[in-house]
Short mmCIF file of N, CA, C and O in Angstrom, two decimals:
data_model
loop_
_atom_site.label_atom_id
_atom_site.label_comp_id
_atom_site.label_asym_id
_atom_site.label_seq_id
_atom_site.Cartn_x
_atom_site.Cartn_y
_atom_site.Cartn_z
N PHE M 1 0.73 -1.71 0.21
CA PHE M 1 -0.17 -0.03 0.48
C PHE M 1 1.51 1.66 0.02
O PHE M 1 0.66 1.94 -0.72
N GLY M 2 2.09 0.85 1.18
CA GLY M 2 2.93 1.95 0.41
C GLY M 2 3.18 2.81 -0.02
O GLY M 2 3.25 3.51 -0.94
N PHE M 3 3.58 2.15 -1.28
CA PHE M 3 4.61 2.16 -2.70
C PHE M 3 3.04 2.66 -3.84
O PHE M 3 3.66 3.70 -4.29
N MET M 4 2.04 1.85 -3.67
CA MET M 4 0.82 2.72 -4.10
C MET M 4 0.93 4.24 -3.89
O MET M 4 0.25 4.99 -4.60
N ALA M 5 0.30 4.02 -2.34
CA ALA M 5 -0.15 5.54 -2.46
C ALA M 5 1.37 7.09 -2.62
O ALA M 5 1.17 7.71 -2.39
N LYS M 6 2.41 6.08 -2.91
CA LYS M 6 3.69 7.02 -3.43
C LYS M 6 3.36 7.29 -4.95
O LYS M 6 3.87 8.56 -5.67
N VAL M 7 3.91 6.44 -5.38
CA VAL M 7 3.58 6.12 -6.82
C VAL M 7 1.98 7.12 -7.60
O VAL M 7 1.73 7.72 -8.60
N ALA M 8 0.54 7.26 -6.38
CA ALA M 8 -0.44 7.84 -7.21
C ALA M 8 -0.12 9.23 -7.62
O ALA M 8 0.20 9.61 -6.25
N PRO M 9 -0.83 9.95 -8.24
CA PRO M 9 -1.18 11.36 -8.55
C PRO M 9 -1.96 11.67 -7.31
O PRO M 9 -2.62 11.74 -6.58
N GLU M 10 -0.84 13.21 -7.29
CA GLU M 10 -1.59 13.66 -6.21
C GLU M 10 -3.09 14.23 -6.02
O GLU M 10 -3.98 13.96 -4.99
N GLY M 11 -3.61 14.23 -7.26
CA GLY M 11 -4.97 14.24 -7.22
C GLY M 11 -5.82 13.41 -7.48
O GLY M 11 -7.63 13.94 -7.49
N VAL M 12 -5.61 12.63 -6.97
CA VAL M 12 -6.06 11.40 -6.95
C VAL M 12 -6.10 10.77 -6.12
O VAL M 12 -5.79 10.40 -5.27
N ALA M 13 -7.51 10.08 -5.25
CA ALA M 13 -8.67 9.31 -4.12
C ALA M 13 -8.17 8.46 -4.65
O ALA M 13 -8.90 7.41 -5.31
N TRP M 14 -6.90 7.94 -4.12
CA TRP M 14 -6.47 6.51 -3.44
C TRP M 14 -7.56 6.11 -2.53
O TRP M 14 -7.18 5.85 -0.93
N MET M 15 -8.74 5.21 -3.00
CA MET M 15 -8.78 4.74 -2.36
C MET M 15 -8.86 2.55 -2.10
O MET M 15 -8.78 2.40 -3.47
N THR M 16 -8.98 2.03 -0.95
CA THR M 16 -8.35 0.79 -1.42
C THR M 16 -9.88 -0.21 -1.26
O THR M 16 -11.02 0.26 -0.78
N ASP M 17 -10.55 -1.47 -1.68
CA ASP M 17 -11.38 -2.04 -1.87
C ASP M 17 -10.53 -3.24 -0.43
O ASP M 17 -10.54 -4.01 -1.15
N ILE M 18 -11.33 -3.01 -0.08
CA ILE M 18 -10.81 -3.78 1.93
C ILE M 18 -11.31 -5.19 1.04
O ILE M 18 -10.83 -6.44 1.23
N GLU M 19 -12.76 -5.51 0.15
CA GLU M 19 -13.05 -6.52 0.53
C GLU M 19 -11.82 -7.61 -0.86
O GLU M 19 -12.03 -9.08 -0.62
N LYS M 20 -11.52 -7.24 -1.27
CA LYS M 20 -10.72 -7.57 -2.98
C LYS M 20 -9.35 -8.12 -2.07
O LYS M 20 -8.86 -8.99 -2.66
N TYR M 21 -9.32 -6.92 -0.84
CA TYR M 21 -8.14 -7.48 -0.54
C TYR M 21 -7.37 -8.39 -0.05
O TYR M 21 -7.35 -9.15 0.43
N LEU M 22 -8.85 -8.47 0.00
CA LEU M 22 -8.69 -9.80 1.55
C LEU M 22 -9.38 -11.12 1.07
O LEU M 22 -8.48 -11.54 1.51
N SER M 23 -9.78 -10.60 -0.05
CA SER M 23 -10.06 -12.36 -0.69
C SER M 23 -8.68 -12.47 -1.35
O SER M 23 -8.39 -13.04 -1.61
N PHE M 24 -7.14 -11.62 -1.77
CA PHE M 24 -6.86 -11.49 -2.55
C PHE M 24 -5.59 -12.04 -1.50
O PHE M 24 -4.72 -13.24 -1.68
N VAL M 25 -5.76 -11.82 -0.20
CA VAL M 25 -4.53 -12.36 -0.06
C VAL M 25 -4.74 -13.83 0.90
O VAL M 25 -3.83 -14.46 1.00
N MET M 26 -6.09 -13.80 2.16
CA MET M 26 -6.54 -15.09 1.79
C MET M 26 -7.13 -16.74 1.10
O MET M 26 -5.91 -17.09 0.75
N THR M 27 -6.75 -15.74 -0.51
CA THR M 27 -6.73 -17.28 -1.80
C THR M 27 -4.69 -16.93 -2.54
O THR M 27 -4.41 -18.42 -1.78
N THR M 28 -4.31 -16.24 -1.17
CA THR M 28 -2.34 -16.02 -1.48
C THR M 28 -2.11 -17.34 -0.07
O THR M 28 -1.42 -17.98 -0.53
N PHE M 29 -2.86 -17.19 0.91
CA PHE M 29 -2.56 -17.71 2.03
C PHE M 29 -3.22 -19.74 2.12
O PHE M 29 -2.21 -20.49 2.36
N ILE M 30 -3.78 -19.42 1.54
CA ILE M 30 -4.11 -21.15 1.35
C ILE M 30 -3.47 -21.48 0.60
O ILE M 30 -3.16 -22.91 0.85
N ALA M 31 -3.67 -20.37 -0.49
CA ALA M 31 -2.65 -21.85 -1.83
C ALA M 31 -0.49 -22.04 -1.14
O ALA M 31 0.13 -22.96 -1.64
N PHE M 32 0.05 -21.01 -0.45
CA PHE M 32 0.76 -21.78 -0.03
C PHE M 32 0.59 -22.09 1.15
O PHE M 32 1.83 -23.07 1.35
N GLY M 33 -0.02 -22.19 1.38
CA GLY M 33 -0.39 -23.00 3.40
C GLY M 33 0.28 -24.53 2.79
O GLY M 33 0.30 -25.39 3.32
N VAL M 34 -0.78 -24.45 1.30
CA VAL M 34 -1.45 -26.47 1.29
C VAL M 34 -0.50 -26.47 0.56
O VAL M 34 0.09 -27.66 0.41
N THR M 35 0.53 -25.46 -0.11
CA THR M 35 1.90 -25.99 -1.13
C THR M 35 3.02 -26.76 -0.23
O THR M 35 2.71 -27.60 -0.13
N PHE M 36 2.27 -26.08 1.36
CA PHE M 36 3.45 -26.65 2.46
C PHE M 36 3.44 -28.15 2.34
O PHE M 36 3.59 -29.04 3.63
N GLU M 37 2.33 -28.42 2.51
CA GLU M 37 1.41 -29.74 3.36
C GLU M 37 1.95 -30.51 2.43
O GLU M 37 1.79 -31.65 2.29
N VAL M 38 2.28 -30.54 1.06
CA VAL M 38 2.34 -31.46 0.01
C VAL M 38 3.06 -32.37 0.54
O VAL M 38 3.32 -33.81 -0.06
N PRO M 39 4.44 -32.40 0.84
CA PRO M 39 6.21 -33.36 1.42
C PRO M 39 5.03 -33.55 2.18
O PRO M 39 5.15 -35.63 2.75
N VAL M 40 3.83 -34.15 3.69
CA VAL M 40 3.33 -34.62 4.62
C VAL M 40 2.03 -35.69 3.24
O VAL M 40 1.94 -36.90 3.85
N ILE M 41 1.65 -35.09 2.96
CA ILE M 41 0.46 -35.80 1.29
C ILE M 41 1.33 -37.20 1.33
O ILE M 41 0.85 -37.73 1.11
N VAL M 42 1.99 -36.71 0.06
CA VAL M 42 3.07 -37.46 -0.22
C VAL M 42 3.67 -38.50 0.21
O VAL M 42 3.49 -39.69 0.14
N ILE M 43 3.43 -38.65 1.90
CA ILE M 43 4.41 -38.87 3.01
C ILE M 43 3.21 -41.03 3.53
O ILE M 43 2.99 -41.61 2.89
N VAL M 44 1.90 -39.42 3.77
CA VAL M 44 0.89 -40.41 3.57
C VAL M 44 0.64 -41.39 2.40
O VAL M 44 0.28 -42.33 3.33
N LEU M 45 0.95 -40.82 1.04
CA LEU M 45 -0.15 -41.22 0.44
C LEU M 45 0.77 -42.98 0.09
O LEU M 45 0.54 -43.92 0.45
N VAL M 46 2.10 -42.44 0.48
CA VAL M 46 2.81 -44.22 0.53
C VAL M 46 2.38 -44.97 1.70
O VAL M 46 2.16 -45.56 1.39
N GLN M 47 2.31 -43.98 2.44
CA GLN M 47 2.99 -44.69 4.87
C GLN M 47 1.37 -46.02 3.63
O GLN M 47 1.47 -47.11 4.45
N MET M 48 -0.25 -45.84 3.70
CA MET M 48 -0.83 -46.46 3.72
C MET M 48 -0.62 -46.83 2.84
O MET M 48 -1.68 -47.45 2.62
N ARG M 49 0.71 -46.96 0.96
CA ARG M 49 -0.68 -47.57 0.62
C ARG M 49 -0.67 -47.64 -1.09
O ARG M 49 -1.75 -47.99 -0.86
N ILE M 50 -1.80 -45.80 -0.07
CA ILE M 50 -2.66 -45.49 -1.62
C ILE M 50 -1.91 -45.60 -3.11
O ILE M 50 -2.72 -45.68 -3.23
N VAL M 51 -0.56 -45.41 -2.91
CA VAL M 51 0.59 -45.03 -4.23
C VAL M 51 2.21 -45.37 -4.35
O VAL M 51 2.72 -45.72 -2.74
N GLU M 52 2.29 -45.81 -4.78
CA GLU M 52 3.85 -46.99 -4.30
C GLU M 52 4.56 -45.68 -4.82
O GLU M 52 3.89 -45.08 -6.08
N LEU M 53 5.56 -45.41 -5.15
CA LEU M 53 6.86 -44.67 -5.24
C LEU M 53 7.24 -43.79 -6.67
O LEU M 53 7.23 -43.98 -6.74
N ALA M 54 7.16 -45.57 -7.39
CA ALA M 54 8.09 -45.63 -8.94
C ALA M 54 5.74 -44.86 -9.09
O ALA M 54 6.55 -44.40 -10.23
N THR M 55 4.82 -45.50 -8.53
CA THR M 55 4.40 -44.60 -9.16
C THR M 55 3.83 -43.21 -9.51
O THR M 55 3.64 -42.57 -10.69
N LEU M 56 4.40 -42.33 -8.31
CA LEU M 56 4.79 -40.93 -8.15
C LEU M 56 6.19 -40.60 -9.21
O LEU M 56 5.77 -39.65 -9.70
N ARG M 57 6.49 -41.66 -9.13
CA ARG M 57 7.92 -41.10 -10.41
C ARG M 57 7.34 -40.60 -11.69
O ARG M 57 8.27 -40.41 -12.62
N GLU M 58 6.53 -41.71 -11.72
CA GLU M 58 5.57 -41.64 -13.07
C GLU M 58 4.89 -40.16 -13.52
O GLU M 58 5.18 -40.25 -14.59
N TRP M 59 4.58 -40.27 -12.24
CA TRP M 59 3.64 -38.75 -12.04
C TRP M 59 4.66 -37.65 -12.44
O TRP M 59 3.50 -36.86 -12.40
N ARG M 60 5.72 -37.28 -12.21
CA ARG M 60 6.63 -36.76 -12.60
C ARG M 60 6.21 -35.48 -13.12
O ARG M 60 5.47 -34.34 -13.02
N PRO M 61 6.11 -35.72 -13.98
CA PRO M 61 6.01 -34.22 -15.41
C PRO M 61 4.66 -34.03 -14.85
O PRO M 61 4.80 -32.94 -15.10
N TYR M 62 3.97 -35.03 -14.77
CA TYR M 62 2.37 -34.27 -14.31
C TYR M 62 1.64 -33.24 -13.36
O TYR M 62 1.72 -32.54 -13.18
N VAL M 63 2.46 -33.87 -12.03
CA VAL M 63 2.18 -32.38 -11.22
C VAL M 63 3.77 -31.79 -11.37
O VAL M 63 3.22 -30.42 -11.28
N ILE M 64 4.58 -31.52 -12.40
CA ILE M 64 5.10 -30.34 -12.94
C ILE M 64 4.11 -29.33 -12.80
O ILE M 64 4.20 -28.18 -12.92
N VAL M 65 3.62 -30.10 -14.69
CA VAL M 65 2.93 -29.30 -15.45
C VAL M 65 1.56 -28.80 -14.34
O VAL M 65 0.95 -27.48 -14.42
N GLY M 66 0.91 -28.96 -13.34
CA GLY M 66 0.13 -29.03 -12.46
C GLY M 66 0.37 -28.05 -11.69
O GLY M 66 -0.18 -27.78 -11.59
N ALA M 67 1.74 -28.43 -10.96
CA ALA M 67 1.69 -26.83 -10.54
C ALA M 67 2.45 -25.62 -10.80
O ALA M 67 1.83 -24.57 -10.21
N PHE M 68 2.43 -26.15 -11.79
CA PHE M 68 2.67 -24.54 -12.89
C PHE M 68 1.12 -24.09 -12.92
O PHE M 68 0.90 -23.24 -12.92
N VAL M 69 0.29 -25.15 -13.83
CA VAL M 69 -1.02 -24.31 -13.20
C VAL M 69 -1.64 -24.24 -12.31
O VAL M 69 -2.42 -23.02 -11.94
N VAL M 70 -1.11 -24.49 -11.10
CA VAL M 70 -2.02 -24.35 -9.31
C VAL M 70 -1.26 -22.43 -9.01
O VAL M 70 -2.06 -22.01 -9.50
N GLY M 71 -0.36 -22.77 -9.64
CA GLY M 71 0.02 -21.32 -9.29
C GLY M 71 0.04 -20.21 -10.51
O GLY M 71 -0.68 -19.04 -10.20
N ALA M 72 -0.77 -20.72 -11.25
CA ALA M 72 -0.91 -19.76 -12.75
C ALA M 72 -2.49 -19.10 -12.53
O ALA M 72 -3.18 -18.09 -12.21
N ILE M 73 -3.47 -19.92 -11.25
CA ILE M 73 -4.68 -19.66 -11.62
C ILE M 73 -4.40 -19.09 -9.74
O ILE M 73 -5.66 -18.11 -9.77
N PHE M 74 -4.25 -19.53 -8.66
CA PHE M 74 -4.30 -18.64 -7.71
C PHE M 74 -2.84 -17.83 -6.89
O PHE M 74 -2.97 -16.96 -5.91
N THR M 75 -2.20 -17.35 -8.29
CA THR M 75 -1.55 -16.60 -7.66
C THR M 75 -2.19 -14.84 -8.64
O THR M 75 -2.37 -15.18 -10.03
N PRO M 76 -1.31 -14.10 -9.06
CA PRO M 76 -1.82 -12.77 -10.03
C PRO M 76 -1.04 -12.90 -10.96
O PRO M 76 -0.33 -13.59 -11.19
N PRO M 77 -1.92 -12.42 -11.94
CA PRO M 77 -1.22 -12.42 -13.49
C PRO M 77 0.37 -11.76 -14.03
O PRO M 77 0.20 -11.37 -14.54
N ASP M 78 0.99 -12.51 -12.66
CA ASP M 78 2.97 -12.43 -13.75
C ASP M 78 3.19 -13.17 -13.35
O ASP M 78 3.15 -14.04 -12.40
N VAL M 79 4.93 -13.38 -14.17
CA VAL M 79 5.42 -14.05 -14.06
C VAL M 79 6.28 -15.20 -12.53
O VAL M 79 6.01 -16.01 -12.38
N VAL M 80 6.28 -13.93 -11.93
CA VAL M 80 7.03 -14.20 -10.85
C VAL M 80 6.53 -14.33 -10.31
O VAL M 80 7.24 -15.57 -8.89
N SER M 81 5.24 -14.18 -9.64
CA SER M 81 4.28 -14.84 -8.82
C SER M 81 4.07 -17.04 -8.77
O SER M 81 3.92 -17.16 -8.12
N GLN M 82 3.43 -17.00 -9.66
CA GLN M 82 3.50 -18.08 -10.64
C GLN M 82 4.94 -19.55 -10.00
O GLN M 82 4.77 -19.81 -9.24
N LEU M 83 6.09 -18.78 -10.20
CA LEU M 83 7.33 -19.39 -10.13
C LEU M 83 7.46 -19.77 -8.29
O LEU M 83 7.90 -20.82 -8.70
N MET M 84 7.05 -18.17 -7.78
CA MET M 84 7.50 -18.37 -6.26
C MET M 84 6.36 -19.61 -6.04
O MET M 84 6.64 -19.51 -4.81
N LEU M 85 5.17 -20.04 -6.73
CA LEU M 85 4.66 -20.49 -6.12
C LEU M 85 4.41 -22.37 -6.52
O LEU M 85 5.13 -23.40 -5.95
N ALA M 86 5.16 -22.61 -6.93
CA ALA M 86 5.42 -23.38 -8.64
C ALA M 86 6.56 -23.87 -8.61
O ALA M 86 6.79 -25.37 -8.20
N ILE M 87 7.17 -23.46 -7.89
CA ILE M 87 9.28 -24.30 -7.86
C ILE M 87 8.90 -24.82 -6.13
O ILE M 87 9.78 -25.90 -6.71
N PRO M 88 8.82 -23.89 -5.46
CA PRO M 88 8.49 -24.73 -4.35
C PRO M 88 7.53 -25.80 -4.41
O PRO M 88 8.02 -26.70 -3.94
N LEU M 89 6.15 -25.77 -4.92
CA LEU M 89 5.35 -27.15 -4.87
C LEU M 89 6.01 -28.41 -5.66
O LEU M 89 5.85 -29.19 -4.95
N CYS M 90 6.98 -28.04 -6.46
CA CYS M 90 8.10 -29.02 -7.23
C CYS M 90 9.03 -29.55 -6.45
O CYS M 90 9.00 -30.92 -6.30
N LEU M 91 9.84 -28.43 -5.89
CA LEU M 91 10.52 -29.28 -4.81
C LEU M 91 10.07 -29.38 -3.57
O LEU M 91 10.93 -30.85 -2.79
N LEU M 92 9.26 -29.36 -2.64
CA LEU M 92 8.83 -30.04 -1.86
C LEU M 92 8.50 -31.58 -2.64
O LEU M 92 8.18 -32.81 -1.09
N PHE M 93 7.12 -31.52 -3.48
CA PHE M 93 7.01 -33.24 -3.70
C PHE M 93 8.25 -34.81 -3.77
O PHE M 93 8.38 -34.91 -3.61
N GLU M 94 9.17 -33.30 -4.59
CA GLU M 94 10.48 -33.89 -4.28
C GLU M 94 10.63 -34.82 -2.94
O GLU M 94 11.38 -35.80 -2.70
N LEU M 95 10.69 -33.66 -2.34
CA LEU M 95 10.78 -33.79 -1.12
C LEU M 95 10.57 -34.90 0.00
O LEU M 95 10.81 -36.26 0.17
N GLY M 96 8.64 -34.37 -0.12
CA GLY M 96 7.85 -35.55 0.12
C GLY M 96 8.57 -37.08 -0.39
O GLY M 96 8.19 -38.08 -0.01
N MET M 97 8.56 -36.96 -1.68
CA MET M 97 8.84 -38.21 -2.04
C MET M 97 10.50 -38.62 -1.61
O MET M 97 10.26 -40.12 -1.36
N LEU M 98 11.09 -38.24 -1.76
CA LEU M 98 12.74 -38.74 -0.67
C LEU M 98 12.59 -39.46 0.66
O LEU M 98 12.77 -40.13 1.33
N MET M 99 12.03 -38.26 1.74
CA MET M 99 11.82 -38.54 2.98
C MET M 99 10.33 -39.91 2.69
O MET M 99 10.53 -40.33 4.01
N ALA M 100 9.48 -40.11 1.63
CA ALA M 100 9.17 -41.18 2.02
C ALA M 100 9.69 -42.46 1.28
O ALA M 100 9.66 -43.93 2.03
N ARG M 101 10.70 -42.33 0.99
CA ARG M 101 11.87 -43.67 0.23
C ARG M 101 12.74 -43.94 2.22
O ARG M 101 12.55 -45.22 1.83
N PHE M 102 12.92 -42.94 2.78
CA PHE M 102 13.45 -43.67 3.65
C PHE M 102 12.56 -43.64 4.61
O PHE M 102 12.55 -44.95 5.44
N ILE M 103 11.39 -43.07 4.58
CA ILE M 103 10.08 -43.54 5.85
C ILE M 103 9.96 -45.12 6.06
O ILE M 103 9.40 -45.79 6.36
N SER M 104 9.30 -45.16 4.09
CA SER M 104 8.74 -46.52 4.05
C SER M 104 9.30 -47.73 3.99
O SER M 104 10.26 -48.20 4.13
N LYS M 105 8.78 -49.20 4.41
CA LYS M 105 9.08 -50.32 4.07
C LYS M 105 9.78 -50.91 3.48
O LYS M 105 8.86 -51.00 2.49
N PRO M 106 10.84 -51.81 3.03
CA PRO M 106 10.42 -52.43 1.83
C PRO M 106 10.17 -53.60 2.22
O PRO M 106 8.93 -54.26 2.67
N LYS M 107 8.99 -53.88 1.07
CA LYS M 107 8.16 -55.41 1.34
C LYS M 107 8.61 -56.99 1.20
O LYS M 107 8.27 -57.08 1.72
N ALA M 108 10.13 -56.69 1.04
CA ALA M 108 10.59 -58.09 1.06
C ALA M 108 10.70 -57.86 2.69
O ALA M 108 10.49 -59.22 2.83
N ALA M 109 10.94 -56.96 3.19
CA ALA M 109 11.23 -56.92 4.96
C ALA M 109 10.04 -56.82 5.48
O ALA M 109 9.74 -58.41 6.32
N GLU M 110 9.02 -56.86 4.89
CA GLU M 110 7.08 -57.15 5.28
C GLU M 110 6.86 -58.28 4.65
O GLU M 110 6.08 -59.19 6.09
N GLN M 111 7.45 -59.02 3.70
CA GLN M 111 7.23 -60.71 3.72
C GLN M 111 7.34 -61.22 4.70
O GLN M 111 6.68 -62.65 4.94
N SER M 112 8.56 -61.05 4.83
CA SER M 112 9.18 -61.79 6.19
C SER M 112 8.80 -62.01 6.59
O SER M 112 8.44 -62.93 7.94
N THR M 113 8.14 -60.65 7.41
CA THR M 113 7.55 -60.47 8.92
C THR M 113 5.81 -61.41 8.92
O THR M 113 5.14 -61.54 10.00
N ASP M 114 5.53 -61.60 7.89
CA ASP M 114 4.15 -62.04 7.37
C ASP M 114 4.02 -62.95 8.06
O ASP M 114 3.24 -64.00 8.00
N VAL M 115 4.99 -64.05 7.18
CA VAL M 115 5.70 -64.91 7.06
C VAL M 115 4.84 -66.22 8.37
O VAL M 115 4.91 -67.17 9.01
N VAL M 116 5.76 -65.84 9.27
CA VAL M 116 6.67 -66.14 10.44
C VAL M 116 5.26 -65.96 11.76
O VAL M 116 4.41 -65.49 11.60
#
């Protein structure tokens, strides 16, 4: 707001629409908040055996495209904002896959414990 107040010409009555501002801020907060839950979602999906790690690796190109689509929808219409959401989303997906690999049990170990 300070920047806009300095840039606006002197004769212009600079008024803000609080409803639009709050809508923008809440949408941005929710989008970035959900972004940082991606590793948790990936780990839970792998732990519950809903999705295998190999399947997540196959989905990687689609996740990258989806991240940029989400960035385009939930951020203001400029490339920098889109990148600021899409890149962390992709990196957090990769982090989730890395953490899920270390947390999940190998199938061979599970099968040997089931037999006993």
